[in-house]
Rosetta silent file (secondary structure, phi, psi, omega in degrees, C-alpha in Angstrom):
SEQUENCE: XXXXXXXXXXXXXXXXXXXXXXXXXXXXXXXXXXXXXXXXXXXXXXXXXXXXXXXXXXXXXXXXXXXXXXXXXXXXXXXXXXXXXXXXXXXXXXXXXXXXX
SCORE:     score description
SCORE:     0.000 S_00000001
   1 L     0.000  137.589  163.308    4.819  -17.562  194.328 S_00000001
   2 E  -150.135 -149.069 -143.871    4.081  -17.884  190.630 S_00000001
   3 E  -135.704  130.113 -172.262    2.397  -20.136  188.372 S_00000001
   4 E  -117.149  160.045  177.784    3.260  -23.885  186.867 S_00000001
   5 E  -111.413  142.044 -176.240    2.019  -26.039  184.218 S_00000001
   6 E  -155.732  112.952  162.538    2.740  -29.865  185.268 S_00000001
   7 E   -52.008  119.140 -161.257    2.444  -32.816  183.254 S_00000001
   8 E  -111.466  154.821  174.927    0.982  -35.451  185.208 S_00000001
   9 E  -133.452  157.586  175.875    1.234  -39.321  183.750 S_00000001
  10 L  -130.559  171.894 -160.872   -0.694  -41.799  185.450 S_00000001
  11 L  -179.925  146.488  169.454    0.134  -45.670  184.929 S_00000001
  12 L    82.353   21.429  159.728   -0.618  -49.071  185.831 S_00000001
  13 L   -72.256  160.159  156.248   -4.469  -48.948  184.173 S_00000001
  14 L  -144.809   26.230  146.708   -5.794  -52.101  183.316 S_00000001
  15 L    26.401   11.538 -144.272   -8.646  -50.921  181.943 S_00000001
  16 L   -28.259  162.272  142.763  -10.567  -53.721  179.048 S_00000001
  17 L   -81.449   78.399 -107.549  -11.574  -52.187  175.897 S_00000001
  18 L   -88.865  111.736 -172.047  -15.004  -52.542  174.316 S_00000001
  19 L    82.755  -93.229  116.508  -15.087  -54.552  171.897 S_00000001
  20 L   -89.859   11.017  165.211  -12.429  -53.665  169.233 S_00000001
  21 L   -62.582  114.127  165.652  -11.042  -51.224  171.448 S_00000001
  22 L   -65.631  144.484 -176.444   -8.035  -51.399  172.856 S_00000001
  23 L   -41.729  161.323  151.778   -7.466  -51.569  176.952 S_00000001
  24 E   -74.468  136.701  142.134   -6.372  -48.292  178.778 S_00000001
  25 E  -141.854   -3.931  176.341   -3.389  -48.363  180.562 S_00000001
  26 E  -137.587  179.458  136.633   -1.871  -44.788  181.514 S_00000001
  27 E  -139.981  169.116  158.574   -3.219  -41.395  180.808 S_00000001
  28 E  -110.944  140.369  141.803   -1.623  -38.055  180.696 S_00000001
  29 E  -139.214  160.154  167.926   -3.070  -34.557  181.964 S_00000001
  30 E  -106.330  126.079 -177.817   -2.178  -31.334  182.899 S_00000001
  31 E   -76.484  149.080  138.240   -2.360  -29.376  186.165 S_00000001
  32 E  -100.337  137.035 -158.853   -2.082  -25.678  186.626 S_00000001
  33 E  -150.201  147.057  152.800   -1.093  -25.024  190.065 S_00000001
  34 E   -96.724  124.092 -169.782    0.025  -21.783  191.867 S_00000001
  35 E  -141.918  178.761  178.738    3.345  -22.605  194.317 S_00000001
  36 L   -77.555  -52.554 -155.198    6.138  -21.227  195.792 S_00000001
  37 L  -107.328  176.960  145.455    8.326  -23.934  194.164 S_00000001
  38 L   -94.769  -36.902  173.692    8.539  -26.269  191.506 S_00000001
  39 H   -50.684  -65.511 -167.171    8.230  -29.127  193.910 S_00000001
  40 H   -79.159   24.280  154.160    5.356  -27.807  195.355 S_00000001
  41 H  -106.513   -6.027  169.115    3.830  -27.361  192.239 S_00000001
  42 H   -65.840  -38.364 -144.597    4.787  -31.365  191.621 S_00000001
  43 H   -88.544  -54.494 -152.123    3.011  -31.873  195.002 S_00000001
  44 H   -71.898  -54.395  171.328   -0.351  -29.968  194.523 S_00000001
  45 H   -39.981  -41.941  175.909   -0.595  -31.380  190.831 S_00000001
  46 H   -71.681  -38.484 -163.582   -0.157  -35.103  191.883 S_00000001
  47 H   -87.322  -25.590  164.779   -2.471  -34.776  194.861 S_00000001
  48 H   -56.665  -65.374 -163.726   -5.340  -32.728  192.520 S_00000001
  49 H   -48.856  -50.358 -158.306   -4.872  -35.715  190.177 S_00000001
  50 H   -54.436  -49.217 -153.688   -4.846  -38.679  193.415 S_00000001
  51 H   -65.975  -59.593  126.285   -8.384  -36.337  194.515 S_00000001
  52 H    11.931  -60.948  160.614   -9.992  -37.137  191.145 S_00000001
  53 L  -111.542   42.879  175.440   -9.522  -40.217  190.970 S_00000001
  54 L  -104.262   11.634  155.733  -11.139  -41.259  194.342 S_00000001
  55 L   -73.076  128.960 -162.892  -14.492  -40.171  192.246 S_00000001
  56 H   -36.788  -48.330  173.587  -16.748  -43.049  191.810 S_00000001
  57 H   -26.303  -29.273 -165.888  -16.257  -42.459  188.117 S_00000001
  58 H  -132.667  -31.591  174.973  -12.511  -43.518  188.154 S_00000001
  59 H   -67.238  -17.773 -176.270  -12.467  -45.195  191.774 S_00000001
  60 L   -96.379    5.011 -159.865  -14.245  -48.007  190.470 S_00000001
  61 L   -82.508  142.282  173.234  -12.106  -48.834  187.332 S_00000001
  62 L   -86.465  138.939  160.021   -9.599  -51.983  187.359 S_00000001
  63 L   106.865  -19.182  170.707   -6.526  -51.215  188.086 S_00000001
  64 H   -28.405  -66.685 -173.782   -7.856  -47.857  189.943 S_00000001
  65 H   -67.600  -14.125  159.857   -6.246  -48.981  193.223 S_00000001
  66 H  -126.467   28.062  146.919   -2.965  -49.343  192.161 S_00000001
  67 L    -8.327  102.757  178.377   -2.466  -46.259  189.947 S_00000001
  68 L  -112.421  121.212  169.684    0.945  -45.137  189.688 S_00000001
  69 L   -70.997  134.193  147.242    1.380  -40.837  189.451 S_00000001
  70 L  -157.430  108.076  151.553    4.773  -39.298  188.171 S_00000001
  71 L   -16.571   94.160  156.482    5.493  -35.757  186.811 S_00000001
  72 L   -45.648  -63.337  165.620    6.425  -35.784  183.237 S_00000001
  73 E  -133.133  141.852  169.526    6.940  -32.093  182.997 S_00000001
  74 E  -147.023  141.626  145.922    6.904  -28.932  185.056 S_00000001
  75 E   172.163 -173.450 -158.143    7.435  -25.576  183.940 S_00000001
  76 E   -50.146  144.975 -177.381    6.229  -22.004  183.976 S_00000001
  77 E  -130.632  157.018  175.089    2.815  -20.911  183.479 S_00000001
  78 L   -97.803  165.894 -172.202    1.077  -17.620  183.047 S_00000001
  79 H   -71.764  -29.275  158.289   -2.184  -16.077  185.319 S_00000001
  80 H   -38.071  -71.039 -153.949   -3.807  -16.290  181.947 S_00000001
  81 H   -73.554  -22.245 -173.743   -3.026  -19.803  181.461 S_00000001
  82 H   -69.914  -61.985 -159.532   -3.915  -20.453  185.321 S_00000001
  83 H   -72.421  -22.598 -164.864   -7.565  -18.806  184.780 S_00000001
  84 L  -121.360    1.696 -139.795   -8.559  -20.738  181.337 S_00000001
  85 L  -135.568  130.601 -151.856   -7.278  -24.012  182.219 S_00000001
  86 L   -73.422   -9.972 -178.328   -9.755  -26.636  182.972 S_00000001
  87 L    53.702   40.874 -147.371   -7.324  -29.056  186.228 S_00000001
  88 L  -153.114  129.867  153.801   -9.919  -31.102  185.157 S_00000001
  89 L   116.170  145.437 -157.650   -9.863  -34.095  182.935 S_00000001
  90 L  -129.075  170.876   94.379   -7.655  -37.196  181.252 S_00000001
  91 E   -52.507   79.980  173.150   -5.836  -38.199  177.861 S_00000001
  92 E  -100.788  167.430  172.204   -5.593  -42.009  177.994 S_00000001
  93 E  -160.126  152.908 -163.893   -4.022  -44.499  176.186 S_00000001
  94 E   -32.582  171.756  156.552   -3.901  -47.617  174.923 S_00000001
  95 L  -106.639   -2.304 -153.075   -1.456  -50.821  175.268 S_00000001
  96 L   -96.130  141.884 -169.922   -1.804  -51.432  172.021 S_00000001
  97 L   -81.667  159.448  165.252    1.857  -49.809  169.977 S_00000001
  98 L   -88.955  151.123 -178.751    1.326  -48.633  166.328 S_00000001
  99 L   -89.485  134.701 -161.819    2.569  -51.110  164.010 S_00000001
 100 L  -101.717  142.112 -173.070    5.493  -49.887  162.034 S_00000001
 101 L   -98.553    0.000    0.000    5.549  -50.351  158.091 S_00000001
C-alpha cells in the first residue's frame, strides 16, 4: 500500500455568476488517498469527491446532477503529505477565457 496525490476535475457546472461574476463550470481538487494501486487510488479519490457533493451545499447547485468526475493526475504522495492535507474542498472556474492582447 502507499500513498497518492490525485487530481480530481469535475465538469459540466452550470453554475450563474452574481452579478459581474462569471458562471462556474468545472472545478479542480485534490485527494490524498492511501491504496494498493494507482487505480484504486483513482477510485477512492473520485468517490470522496461524488460523497461531497451529495452535501446539500453542492447537491443543490445547477448542473449538480449531471457532474462529470475525471482524474487529471495521479502520482505519489508522502505520510506527511497524507496527514496535512485537507480531502476537503474545491478550486472552480469560470467559462469565461482570458482575453488575449
Amino acid at each position: 500500500m502507499a500513498f497518492y496525490r490525485v487530481l480530481v476535475e469535475g465538469s459540466n457546472l452550470r453554475i450563474p455568476g452574481n452579478g459581474s461574476s462569471p458562471g462556474i463550470v468545472g472545478f479542480y481538487t485534490t485527494r490524498v488517498v492511501y491504496a494498493a494501486t494507482s487505480l484504486t487510488a483513482e477510485s477512492k479519490a473520485l468517490e470522496s469527491v461524488r460523497r461531497e457533493w451529495q452535501k446539500p451545499e453542492y447537491s443543490t447547485q445547477p448542473g449538480s446532477q449531471s457532474l462529470a468526475l475525471a482524474v487529471s493526475e495521479v502520482g505519489p504522495a508522502t505520510v506527511l503529505r497524507w496527514f496535512s492535507a485537507p480531502n476537503r474542498g474545491f478550486t472552480f472556474f469560470s467559462d469565461e477565457s482570458p482575453s488575449e492582447a
